[in-house]
Amino acid sequence: MNTRDRQGRRPVGSRAAVLGLVVALVAVLPGASVAVERSEPPPSDRHDEQVALASQGPPASLDHDQATLTVGETHQILVTIPDWMPEFTVARFANDPDNLGVVAVSDTGLVTALAPGTARIEVRIVDIAFGAVDEVLTFVIDVVGEVDDAIEPVTINVNDLSLQVGDTAQVITDWGSHQGIYSSVRVHTQHYPRDGTPVVSLRSPGMVTGVGIGSVELEVEAAYRHATTGEREEETFRVRVRVRGEQTTVRVSDLFGEVYIIPAEDPDDFSVATLDSVIYEGDEIETRGDSGAILSLENMATISMGSNSILRIVNAAEGKTNLELLIGTMWTNITRMLIDGSMDVELSQAVFGIRGTLVAFEEDGTTSTARVVTGAVEVVPNGTAQGELITAGQQAAVTGAGMQTSSFSAEEALAELTDFEREALLGDDGPGPGPDPGTPTPPVTSFPDVDPDSPHAAGIAAVAEAGITTGRADGTFGPGLAVRRDQMATFLARALELADPGGSPFTDVAPDSVHAPGIRAVAAADITTGVGPGRFAPEQTVSRAQMATFLTRALELADPGWDTFTDVAPDSVHAPGIRAVAAAGITTGVGGGRFDPAGQVTRAQMATFLFRAVLDPDAAAPAPDPSSAITAVRDALEVCGVSAPEEYVSAELLDDGWWSVTGEGFFPSLEPVRFEHRYDPATGHVEGWVIDEHPEAAEPRFPCP
């Protein structure tokens, strides 16, 4: 026990408080002998003081003075420094230069065996307050085994990061076979934005947070001791970080020619636009050469871009859309936008605030022009706070010198629309064939983009011949395009020859829309009730489950009560309709016993549905009734002591004529089991297995019956 005077000081002869330093032992190899080798005290002016100190207790010591390691193993040298030694006494570890290829030793005494041989480690007991070595101990290590040539290098966990503003990721250094000293991350180069606005924030250890749209190159500096030489070395890595804005609701609904998406975070990393392209805030859409693109927004606005145009999506949040036309031409139709929606379009010379209107824009870099076909637009020239309202039939041309307004012919402007633009902006899917004062033109029944061998070819030809659709304005059918709700209404109304009752119950359906009569007709026939109070959502796409319900209501089909598909929840609101159209042979699913209820209905599928349901019911292939197969298997399971509730059983007709019946059941103890059975409708034979997955099951798998 140490004694102290009343002031808390150590006894005479000590220069500081008690220090008790014990370096924890990580691994002590069995069989290592214990012996301490001590050198003579170094001659110095402190010799008398050292003798006085040593008289107070035992010297510093090692728990072992030697060990045997295999290549790749590590050993922690344990040093005990007595309490009587000065407060600032520490252990320093020194590797003999001749040992560098045999072992590596860290500042804390962790030894790593590198290659066969013998190494001597000096453990110096140092009073760092005076810079004097009080003792020198020696630790001897014998290394056996073979050298593994495959030394793992230092690496990092990521070379390319893609974040959204607000996201955080971590850059982690993997030291491989080496001993890490430190790793630091800093911004090396900021590529975008070029104005120097921060793109990321950094904090230890390697945490990277996106704070602004753009891209940077990070530099990761890693310092370590080499596994073979023990020498300090450094590695430098580069990490490209792209930070994008929030995902917008803007989608490319149609396009032709060269159309590109240019990401705001890295304009050099542009990509070809597709119908699946995801667009983020700040991204640009560019049309090059003879090309065009149709953009759809969740708020039901439609944008048509002309050739050689660039449009930047500044913001596309709910109820507010901000666009910036950098060059070129575009049309916007927001007559179908929700009542509380609005749109700002920024050009080089002015900002145009539009709402509930059809307007054309043109930008050449010096003059910003807007022509209003319907509705009104507020024009706010740059540098001014007061806007001016222009209405239908007026156009505004804004330059650096000011704004000029004039009149134009809306009819002539609409006549300039291409068929591609007309279909997108005015919603024209082509009227059905009607009385023609001239020579009747035979309806188009084939389309260049429809494969004659497609399973949908017959249905497409039939709906075209019946005048349900004449295809798209460019002469194609677009078989893979998703069907919108307004198009679905028109298809059904024409196929079922429903009359337009007038007086739409929906506030989000423009009265002059080409699809308005069909929407009013299907609503009056109780085929649809909309998506909420007073709303129809005409530009939303139709799911396969919804289409099944629409057809079931339109044709007044009965629910057979048995399930055909494994991916349809029995309690789904659309389950009765799906069972009904399957039983009627209107659909056979997508294969593998699946219906894909959430999948979008394509124009080709819509044609086949109407062909089987209305135009040629004989083409339908009613789904076989699985009830007899399910009943036979459930009866067999009862004999085996397994209860299988009907809602947990599914059946699929196999190519060999047998039924595959699978599902889940219960023992009388309520232990769950699975079963896999087959049923032959020709003979009534049942065969299969019950699988008991309980860990203590006596028979995990047994035949039944």
XYZ file of C-alpha atoms in Angstrom:
705
model
C 0.000 0.000 0.000
C 1.261 3.492 -0.824
C 1.323 6.176 1.835
C 0.731 9.875 1.250
C 1.102 12.962 3.417
C -1.886 15.164 4.160
C -1.339 17.185 1.010
C -1.633 14.064 -1.143
C 2.048 13.992 -2.096
C 4.099 10.853 -2.507
C 6.880 10.022 0.005
C 10.258 11.688 -0.279
C 12.262 10.586 -3.301
C 9.270 10.611 -5.663
C 8.682 13.373 -8.194
C 5.040 12.767 -9.079
C 1.866 10.805 -8.394
C 1.675 7.053 -8.648
C 1.572 5.576 -12.155
C 0.345 2.060 -12.678
C 0.479 1.174 -16.371
C -0.516 -2.282 -17.432
C -0.673 -3.044 -21.148
C -3.363 -5.717 -21.548
C -2.311 -9.087 -22.887
C -4.212 -10.008 -26.074
C -2.783 -13.485 -26.550
C -0.464 -15.553 -24.384
C 0.824 -18.568 -26.206
C 0.888 -21.798 -24.229
C 4.293 -23.137 -23.318
C 6.131 -19.794 -23.242
C 8.697 -19.644 -20.431
C 9.027 -16.708 -18.077
C 12.415 -15.029 -17.593
C 13.349 -11.381 -17.386
C 16.556 -10.142 -18.910
C 17.687 -6.799 -17.532
C 20.461 -4.587 -18.717
C 22.795 -2.673 -16.416
C 21.462 0.758 -15.393
C 22.781 3.323 -17.861
C 25.388 5.660 -16.410
C 24.009 9.146 -15.850
C 23.822 11.959 -13.372
C 20.577 10.367 -12.121
C 22.304 7.166 -10.955
C 22.048 7.968 -7.262
C 18.395 8.891 -7.626
C 17.697 5.631 -9.528
C 19.260 3.618 -6.725
C 17.107 5.467 -4.200
C 13.962 4.844 -6.266
C 14.772 1.175 -6.841
C 14.984 0.629 -3.138
C 11.244 1.373 -2.864
C 10.068 -1.663 -4.841
C 10.590 -4.164 -7.685
C 11.690 -3.043 -11.178
C 9.504 -2.956 -14.301
C 8.969 -6.406 -15.766
C 7.516 -8.465 -18.622
C 5.084 -11.317 -18.046
C 7.065 -13.322 -20.630
C 10.396 -12.704 -22.208
C 9.911 -14.987 -25.197
C 7.201 -16.547 -27.369
C 6.787 -18.702 -30.454
C 4.430 -17.525 -33.187
C 3.266 -18.843 -36.526
C 3.440 -16.534 -39.551
C 0.393 -14.288 -39.455
C -0.202 -14.559 -35.694
C 0.014 -11.634 -33.293
C 1.142 -11.320 -29.678
C 0.725 -8.465 -27.212
C 3.782 -7.793 -25.019
C 2.612 -7.238 -21.437
C 4.647 -4.744 -19.374
C 4.149 -4.073 -15.666
C 5.426 -0.737 -14.357
C 5.415 -0.566 -10.541
C 3.568 2.181 -8.696
C 6.737 3.567 -7.167
C 8.124 4.644 -10.533
C 7.614 8.271 -11.634
C 4.227 9.311 -13.010
C 5.457 9.810 -16.576
C 7.141 6.446 -16.933
C 6.077 4.577 -20.109
C 7.124 1.571 -22.156
C 8.630 2.122 -25.610
C 9.043 -0.772 -28.056
C 11.891 -0.914 -30.561
C 12.322 -3.490 -33.283
C 15.896 -4.470 -34.066
C 16.639 -3.352 -37.684
C 17.670 -6.907 -38.477
C 14.195 -8.116 -37.435
C 12.107 -5.980 -39.812
C 11.402 -8.871 -42.159
C 10.573 -11.256 -39.294
C 8.136 -9.296 -37.140
C 6.455 -5.903 -37.001
C 5.783 -4.194 -33.678
C 3.346 -1.361 -32.977
C 3.704 1.569 -30.588
C 1.583 -0.365 -28.068
C 3.651 -3.554 -28.225
C 1.496 -5.606 -30.571
C 3.819 -7.957 -32.471
C 2.850 -9.436 -35.864
C 4.761 -12.454 -37.190
C 5.766 -11.877 -40.825
C 8.295 -14.552 -41.778
C 10.210 -17.468 -40.196
C 13.160 -16.425 -38.009
C 14.105 -15.029 -34.596
C 13.502 -11.442 -33.552
C 14.518 -9.414 -30.499
C 12.262 -6.578 -29.315
C 13.714 -3.968 -26.945
C 11.249 -2.737 -24.321
C 12.540 0.540 -22.976
C 11.158 1.884 -19.690
C 11.331 5.638 -20.209
C 10.731 8.584 -17.885
C 9.430 10.938 -20.549
C 9.463 13.899 -18.153
C 13.271 13.773 -18.119
C 13.791 11.877 -21.397
C 15.790 9.201 -19.583
C 15.764 5.427 -20.152
C 15.446 3.772 -16.761
C 15.496 0.152 -17.920
C 15.822 -1.901 -21.112
C 14.095 -5.310 -21.273
C 14.316 -7.773 -24.122
C 11.557 -9.910 -25.625
C 12.598 -12.755 -27.964
C 10.202 -14.182 -30.556
C 10.691 -17.283 -32.684
C 8.539 -17.306 -35.825
C 7.709 -20.573 -37.581
C 5.598 -21.492 -40.588
C 5.572 -20.334 -44.193
C 5.164 -16.843 -45.579
C 1.820 -16.139 -47.241
C 2.699 -14.246 -50.403
C -0.876 -12.955 -50.696
C -0.566 -9.951 -48.393
C -3.894 -8.152 -48.406
C -3.506 -4.511 -49.529
C -5.038 -1.426 -47.957
C -8.389 -0.628 -49.610
C -11.496 1.489 -49.082
C -15.078 0.292 -49.159
C -16.317 2.558 -51.958
C -14.909 4.411 -54.958
C -18.100 6.048 -56.181
C -20.919 7.433 -54.041
C -24.347 8.553 -55.208
C -26.309 10.522 -52.611
C -29.365 12.703 -52.412
C -29.214 15.978 -50.515
C -29.423 15.061 -46.817
C -28.134 11.497 -47.245
C -25.032 10.340 -45.328
C -22.566 7.572 -46.183
C -19.286 6.444 -44.651
C -15.913 5.897 -46.320
C -14.218 3.052 -44.440
C -10.557 2.070 -44.741
C -9.772 -1.671 -44.745
C -6.185 -2.113 -43.613
C -5.843 -5.620 -45.071
C -2.721 -7.354 -43.713
C -1.225 -4.097 -42.482
C -1.466 -2.128 -39.248
C -3.412 1.101 -39.626
C -2.168 4.351 -38.096
C -4.780 6.845 -39.315
C -7.125 7.596 -42.202
C -8.346 11.056 -43.208
C -10.855 12.288 -45.807
C -10.850 15.709 -47.460
C -12.323 17.384 -50.551
C -9.755 17.244 -53.346
C -11.704 18.726 -56.268
C -15.215 20.140 -56.540
C -16.544 19.730 -60.075
C -20.127 20.994 -59.813
C -21.494 23.444 -58.973
C -18.677 25.566 -60.286
C -19.663 28.541 -58.110
C -18.046 26.872 -55.108
C -21.245 26.175 -53.178
C -20.469 23.215 -50.852
C -21.645 19.857 -52.140
C -20.729 17.692 -49.140
C -19.856 18.092 -45.488
C -17.283 15.812 -43.856
C -16.886 14.616 -40.311
C -14.887 11.890 -38.658
C -14.683 8.958 -39.091
C -15.158 9.220 -42.878
C -18.797 10.389 -42.712
C -19.916 12.141 -45.921
C -23.208 14.087 -46.038
C -24.720 15.588 -49.197
C -25.576 19.271 -48.638
C -25.907 20.604 -52.196
C -26.441 19.369 -55.747
C -23.158 18.702 -57.527
C -20.162 16.382 -57.557
C -16.817 16.330 -55.783
C -13.737 14.159 -55.676
C -12.632 13.196 -52.188
C -9.077 12.257 -51.254
C -8.608 9.548 -48.650
C -5.129 9.441 -47.089
C -4.285 6.238 -45.198
C -1.095 5.824 -43.149
C -0.067 2.376 -41.934
C 2.837 0.103 -40.978
C 3.660 -2.394 -43.684
C 3.006 -6.010 -42.762
C 6.365 -7.177 -44.128
C 8.777 -4.350 -43.383
C 7.088 -2.653 -40.449
C 7.911 0.667 -42.095
C 5.379 3.514 -42.151
C 3.770 3.917 -45.564
C 0.908 5.938 -47.020
C -1.761 5.288 -49.641
C -4.004 7.852 -51.319
C -7.433 6.976 -52.738
C -9.975 9.023 -54.668
C -13.746 8.789 -54.195
C -16.190 10.403 -56.649
C -19.305 11.673 -54.869
C -22.407 12.770 -56.788
C -25.144 14.529 -54.832
C -28.494 14.905 -56.554
C -31.659 16.707 -55.555
C -34.944 15.119 -54.591
C -36.620 12.777 -57.026
C -39.329 14.589 -58.973
C -42.667 13.381 -60.281
C -41.660 14.248 -63.851
C -41.707 11.245 -66.173
C -40.895 10.761 -69.841
C -44.189 9.439 -71.205
C -43.168 9.401 -74.864
C -40.213 10.360 -77.052
C -38.577 9.989 -80.430
C -35.118 10.724 -81.786
C -32.180 11.715 -79.594
C -33.355 12.646 -76.092
C -30.936 12.804 -73.154
C -31.111 13.212 -69.377
C -28.305 15.474 -68.097
C -27.905 15.099 -64.319
C -27.362 18.296 -62.352
C -24.696 16.705 -60.172
C -22.509 15.737 -63.145
C -23.488 17.072 -66.599
C -20.746 15.010 -68.221
C -22.472 11.813 -67.091
C -25.546 12.190 -69.329
C -27.650 9.227 -70.426
C -30.165 8.379 -73.128
C -33.701 9.048 -71.924
C -36.133 6.134 -71.683
C -39.700 5.729 -70.484
C -38.245 4.453 -67.190
C -35.888 7.406 -66.647
C -35.962 8.897 -63.144
C -35.572 12.682 -63.104
C -34.248 14.629 -60.119
C -34.368 18.292 -59.206
C -31.910 20.273 -61.295
C -31.703 17.659 -64.075
C -31.980 18.776 -67.676
C -33.797 17.087 -70.557
C -32.246 17.764 -73.961
C -33.638 16.989 -77.414
C -31.086 16.920 -80.217
C -31.716 17.085 -83.938
C -35.069 15.844 -85.182
C -36.433 14.682 -81.845
C -39.082 15.372 -79.246
C -40.182 14.364 -75.769
C -43.447 14.315 -73.835
C -43.144 14.865 -70.095
C -45.926 14.072 -67.651
C -46.214 15.389 -64.114
C -48.076 13.849 -61.203
C -50.268 16.949 -61.045
C -51.504 16.037 -64.556
C -49.609 18.747 -66.430
C -48.200 17.751 -69.824
C -45.099 19.227 -71.452
C -44.111 18.734 -75.077
C -40.515 19.593 -75.973
C -39.568 20.469 -79.537
C -36.324 19.646 -81.310
C -32.999 21.116 -80.153
C -34.368 22.210 -76.800
C -33.073 22.038 -73.222
C -35.432 22.094 -70.239
C -34.274 22.172 -66.620
C -36.507 20.766 -63.870
C -35.973 23.276 -61.074
C -38.680 21.855 -58.832
C -41.635 19.530 -59.263
C -43.200 19.369 -55.832
C -46.861 18.758 -55.116
C -48.944 21.772 -56.118
C -46.026 23.753 -57.549
C -43.829 23.155 -60.565
C -40.854 25.298 -61.610
C -39.260 24.749 -65.009
C -36.512 26.585 -66.852
C -36.414 26.534 -70.644
C -32.760 27.172 -71.481
C -33.118 27.021 -75.254
C -35.639 25.871 -77.851
C -39.420 25.440 -77.807
C -42.014 23.715 -75.692
C -45.743 23.514 -75.144
C -47.410 23.087 -71.773
C -50.951 21.947 -71.089
C -52.000 22.356 -67.484
C -55.734 22.634 -68.134
C -56.001 19.272 -66.394
C -53.811 20.263 -63.461
C -55.342 20.027 -59.994
C -57.211 23.146 -58.914
C -54.565 24.204 -56.393
C -51.682 23.616 -58.798
C -49.553 26.175 -60.600
C -46.458 26.281 -62.746
C -43.638 28.770 -63.177
C -41.615 28.643 -66.376
C -38.363 30.608 -66.305
C -36.765 31.796 -69.537
C -33.707 33.974 -70.029
C -35.622 37.267 -69.923
C -38.688 36.605 -67.770
C -40.622 34.281 -65.500
C -44.034 33.131 -66.711
C -46.566 32.105 -64.063
C -49.207 29.880 -65.632
C -52.245 28.060 -64.286
C -55.052 26.227 -66.047
C -53.894 27.007 -69.578
C -52.361 25.837 -72.858
C -49.295 27.859 -73.817
C -46.308 27.684 -76.156
C -42.833 28.932 -75.192
C -39.780 29.757 -77.280
C -36.301 30.722 -76.069
C -33.279 31.692 -78.200
C -31.045 33.147 -75.480
C -31.966 36.809 -76.043
C -35.742 36.764 -76.579
C -38.244 34.881 -74.428
C -41.639 34.377 -76.056
C -44.932 32.971 -74.758
C -48.129 32.447 -76.769
C -51.307 31.752 -74.789
C -53.844 29.541 -76.565
C -56.224 29.170 -73.610
C -56.214 30.589 -70.092
C -53.884 33.316 -68.830
C -50.217 33.843 -67.995
C -48.558 36.401 -65.741
C -45.314 37.657 -67.285
C -42.650 39.064 -64.929
C -39.635 40.407 -66.879
C -36.263 40.080 -65.184
C -35.470 43.004 -62.909
C -39.089 43.907 -62.335
C -41.429 43.092 -59.475
C -44.724 43.810 -61.226
C -46.109 41.284 -63.684
C -48.445 41.760 -66.631
C -51.289 39.387 -67.460
C -51.722 38.116 -71.008
C -54.721 36.029 -72.036
C -55.838 33.696 -74.840
C -54.832 34.950 -78.264
C -52.015 37.128 -76.900
C -48.275 36.632 -77.057
C -45.470 38.324 -75.138
C -41.912 38.735 -76.387
C -39.458 39.792 -73.665
C -35.916 41.050 -74.321
C -33.410 42.980 -72.265
C -35.053 46.159 -73.538
C -38.502 45.277 -72.261
C -41.693 43.411 -73.188
C -43.900 43.687 -76.236
C -47.350 42.108 -76.511
C -49.331 41.356 -79.644
C -52.155 39.170 -80.922
C -51.904 35.875 -82.796
C -54.272 33.243 -84.143
C -54.733 30.363 -81.685
C -56.146 28.208 -84.495
C -53.024 28.740 -86.590
C -50.830 27.951 -83.597
C -52.663 24.667 -82.991
C -52.386 23.841 -86.676
C -48.589 24.020 -86.304
C -48.646 21.144 -83.810
C -47.210 17.888 -85.034
C -49.262 14.723 -84.615
C -46.850 13.724 -81.849
C -47.533 16.974 -79.969
C -51.250 16.964 -80.676
C -51.792 13.522 -79.170
C -49.837 14.406 -76.017
C -51.262 17.870 -75.447
C -54.850 17.346 -76.537
C -55.163 13.701 -75.514
C -56.265 12.551 -78.986
C -56.121 8.772 -79.319
C -58.019 9.030 -82.577
C -61.815 9.004 -82.811
C -63.591 5.870 -83.890
C -64.663 5.652 -87.517
C -67.910 7.546 -88.093
C -69.903 8.937 -90.998
C -67.617 10.385 -93.650
C -69.020 12.580 -96.402
C -66.316 11.355 -98.737
C -65.262 7.873 -99.759
C -64.983 5.698 -96.610
C -61.432 4.968 -95.601
C -60.893 1.376 -94.426
C -59.799 1.289 -90.804
C -56.153 0.553 -90.095
C -55.859 -2.988 -88.749
C -52.079 -3.427 -88.747
C -49.333 -1.300 -87.294
C -45.594 -1.213 -87.998
C -44.712 -1.696 -84.324
C -46.904 -4.786 -83.779
C -45.244 -8.157 -84.326
C -47.607 -10.393 -86.337
C -46.506 -13.330 -84.162
C -47.330 -11.537 -80.930
C -50.028 -13.197 -78.806
C -51.724 -9.789 -78.773
C -51.675 -9.254 -82.570
C -55.181 -10.664 -83.119
C -56.642 -8.521 -80.349
C -54.967 -5.357 -81.639
C -56.229 -5.965 -85.161
C -59.743 -6.635 -83.838
C -60.030 -3.461 -81.743
C -58.654 -1.402 -84.626
C -61.128 -2.938 -87.087
C -63.971 -2.307 -84.638
C -62.992 1.362 -84.382
C -62.241 1.168 -80.677
C -58.881 2.758 -81.475
C -57.099 3.914 -84.577
C -53.718 3.858 -82.921
C -51.444 6.778 -82.234
C -51.005 9.941 -84.237
C -47.693 8.798 -85.757
C -49.290 5.650 -87.235
C -48.024 3.267 -84.573
C -50.019 1.416 -81.913
C -47.585 1.605 -78.980
C -48.277 -1.926 -77.707
C -45.902 -1.637 -74.747
C -47.130 1.754 -73.524
C -49.135 1.869 -70.312
C -52.845 2.644 -70.549
C -54.050 5.759 -68.742
C -57.376 5.908 -66.942
C -58.847 8.347 -69.451
C -57.807 6.096 -72.354
C -59.277 3.076 -70.548
C -62.608 4.900 -70.251
C -62.638 5.665 -73.975
C -61.752 2.074 -74.889
C -64.546 0.653 -72.716
C -67.127 3.201 -73.794
C -66.483 2.487 -77.472
C -66.294 -1.289 -77.028
C -69.555 -1.413 -75.023
C -71.189 1.356 -77.097
C -72.005 3.402 -73.995
C -73.780 6.715 -74.453
C -72.390 9.993 -73.106
C -74.854 11.249 -70.480
C -73.182 14.674 -70.176
C -72.526 16.485 -66.912
C -69.231 15.049 -65.666
C -69.102 14.208 -61.942
C -65.334 14.788 -61.862
C -63.676 18.157 -61.319
C -60.297 17.063 -62.703
C -61.600 16.132 -66.169
C -61.440 18.967 -68.699
C -64.815 19.245 -70.477
C -63.089 19.657 -73.851
C -60.861 16.594 -73.412
C -61.256 14.018 -76.175
C -61.693 11.406 -73.425
C -64.342 13.323 -71.443
C -67.328 11.574 -73.157
C -65.895 8.138 -72.384
C -65.181 9.067 -68.755
C -68.729 10.371 -68.293
C -70.115 7.211 -69.923
C -68.248 4.660 -67.774
C -69.084 6.650 -64.642
C -72.780 6.651 -65.529
C -72.611 2.890 -66.115
C -71.131 2.402 -62.608
C -67.967 0.907 -64.060
C -65.912 3.412 -62.079
C -66.536 5.770 -59.212
C -63.241 7.638 -59.503
C -60.350 7.771 -57.068
C -61.930 10.009 -54.457
C -64.532 12.708 -54.007
C -64.975 14.386 -57.386
C -61.704 13.051 -58.838
C -61.015 10.628 -61.676
C -57.194 11.047 -62.058
C -57.364 10.731 -65.861
C -53.594 10.575 -66.421
C -52.846 7.892 -63.859
C -52.055 4.496 -65.321
C -54.326 1.484 -64.877
C -53.142 -1.581 -62.956
C -54.059 -5.108 -64.009
C -56.087 -5.530 -60.814
C -58.082 -2.362 -61.532
C -58.671 -3.464 -65.118
C -60.084 -6.774 -63.888
C -62.530 -4.916 -61.664
C -63.570 -2.554 -64.490
C -64.243 -5.472 -66.851
C -66.116 -7.423 -64.187
C -68.425 -4.470 -63.559
C -68.841 -3.712 -67.255
C -69.707 -7.312 -68.190
C -71.495 -8.108 -64.896
C -69.337 -11.196 -64.351
C -69.904 -13.438 -61.336
C -67.200 -14.263 -58.806
C -66.589 -18.043 -59.018
C -65.241 -18.094 -55.468
C -62.043 -19.990 -56.186
C -58.573 -18.572 -56.684
C -56.474 -19.172 -59.768
C -53.402 -17.075 -59.003
C -50.935 -17.349 -56.134
C -50.028 -13.628 -56.018
C -53.549 -12.285 -55.430
C -54.469 -11.679 -51.789
C -57.871 -13.259 -51.079
C -58.980 -10.174 -49.142
C -57.969 -7.703 -51.864
C -60.787 -5.457 -53.061
C -59.909 -6.557 -56.600
C -59.768 -10.318 -55.862
C -63.407 -10.992 -56.913
C -62.839 -9.224 -60.231
C -59.605 -11.088 -60.895
C -61.259 -14.429 -60.146
C -64.152 -13.491 -62.420
C -62.106 -12.474 -65.484
C -59.919 -15.568 -65.068
C -62.953 -17.845 -64.881
C -64.363 -16.151 -67.989
C -61.113 -16.742 -69.872
C -60.443 -13.042 -70.396
C -57.017 -13.449 -68.783
C -54.721 -16.376 -68.155
C -52.238 -14.420 -66.038
C -48.584 -13.753 -66.725
C -47.341 -17.308 -66.207
C -46.224 -19.405 -63.276
C -49.609 -19.148 -61.591
C -49.237 -15.367 -61.251
C -51.506 -12.499 -62.279
C -49.215 -9.534 -61.415
C -52.052 -7.430 -60.000
C -49.899 -4.314 -59.491
C -48.452 -4.397 -63.004
C -49.516 -1.726 -65.473
C -51.936 -2.642 -68.259
C -50.300 -2.125 -71.635
C -52.163 -1.107 -74.776
C -51.554 -4.581 -76.202
C -53.023 -6.275 -73.118
C -55.990 -3.906 -73.171
C -56.702 -4.887 -76.774
C -56.593 -8.591 -75.883
C -58.873 -8.092 -72.865
C -61.493 -6.324 -75.013
C -61.104 -8.858 -77.824
C -61.832 -11.801 -75.515
C -64.438 -10.019 -73.415
C -66.512 -8.199 -76.032
C -65.501 -8.670 -79.644
C -64.968 -12.437 -79.770
C -65.920 -14.244 -76.540
C -65.168 -17.559 -78.287
C -61.495 -16.574 -78.195
C -61.587 -16.672 -74.422
C -60.141 -19.698 -72.661
C -62.050 -20.111 -69.387
C -59.801 -21.091 -66.530
C -60.295 -24.679 -65.359
C -62.105 -25.079 -62.050
C -59.602 -26.210 -59.400
C -62.241 -26.850 -56.735
C -62.309 -30.650 -57.248
C -58.511 -30.845 -56.959
C -58.483 -28.718 -53.804
C -61.281 -30.724 -52.213
C -59.576 -34.066 -52.969
C -56.259 -32.938 -51.475
C -57.893 -31.421 -48.384
C -59.777 -34.702 -47.804
C -56.533 -36.669 -48.098
C -54.804 -34.355 -45.627
C -57.622 -34.831 -43.115
C -56.867 -38.568 -43.147
C -53.242 -37.726 -42.315
C -54.327 -35.545 -39.406
C -53.703 -32.234 -41.178
C -56.318 -29.501 -41.402
C -55.877 -27.228 -44.442
C -58.165 -24.160 -44.497
C -59.300 -23.456 -48.048
C -57.926 -19.919 -48.039
C -54.415 -21.356 -47.515
C -54.615 -23.720 -50.509
C -53.779 -22.908 -54.135
C -53.931 -25.046 -57.260
C -52.312 -24.825 -60.683
C -53.050 -26.979 -63.737
C -49.853 -28.591 -65.025
C -48.934 -29.355 -68.620
C -49.415 -33.102 -68.042
C -53.052 -32.595 -67.038
C -52.467 -33.074 -63.306
C -53.155 -30.371 -60.735
C -50.398 -29.082 -58.446
C -51.992 -28.336 -55.076
C -49.857 -26.631 -52.419
C -50.393 -24.646 -49.269
C -50.245 -24.619 -45.483
C -52.119 -26.561 -42.824
C -52.082 -27.478 -39.139
C -51.791 -30.518 -36.918
C -54.444 -30.857 -34.167
C -51.828 -29.268 -31.851
C -51.891 -26.233 -34.214
C -48.302 -26.929 -35.297
C -48.006 -25.458 -38.825
C -46.961 -27.636 -41.768
C -46.624 -27.257 -45.526
C -47.823 -29.668 -48.160
C -47.009 -30.322 -51.806
C -49.482 -32.565 -53.646
C -50.611 -33.610 -57.115
C -54.093 -34.590 -58.227
C -55.088 -36.519 -61.350
C -58.611 -35.419 -62.396
C -58.940 -38.452 -64.679
C -58.534 -41.025 -61.884
C -58.990 -38.990 -58.708
C -55.572 -40.121 -57.500
C -53.843 -37.933 -54.876
C -50.155 -38.107 -53.972
C -47.776 -35.821 -52.150
C -45.831 -34.903 -49.060
C -46.402 -33.135 -45.777
C -43.416 -31.091 -44.601
C -43.101 -30.490 -40.857
C -40.510 -27.732 -40.354
C -40.580 -27.881 -36.548
C -36.979 -28.379 -35.265
C -38.018 -31.369 -33.129
C -40.208 -33.052 -35.743
C -39.902 -36.837 -35.652
C -40.659 -37.072 -39.385
C -39.760 -33.782 -41.109
C -41.230 -35.055 -44.401
C -43.728 -37.869 -44.814
C -46.013 -39.029 -47.637
C -49.738 -38.364 -47.451
C -51.796 -40.404 -48.006
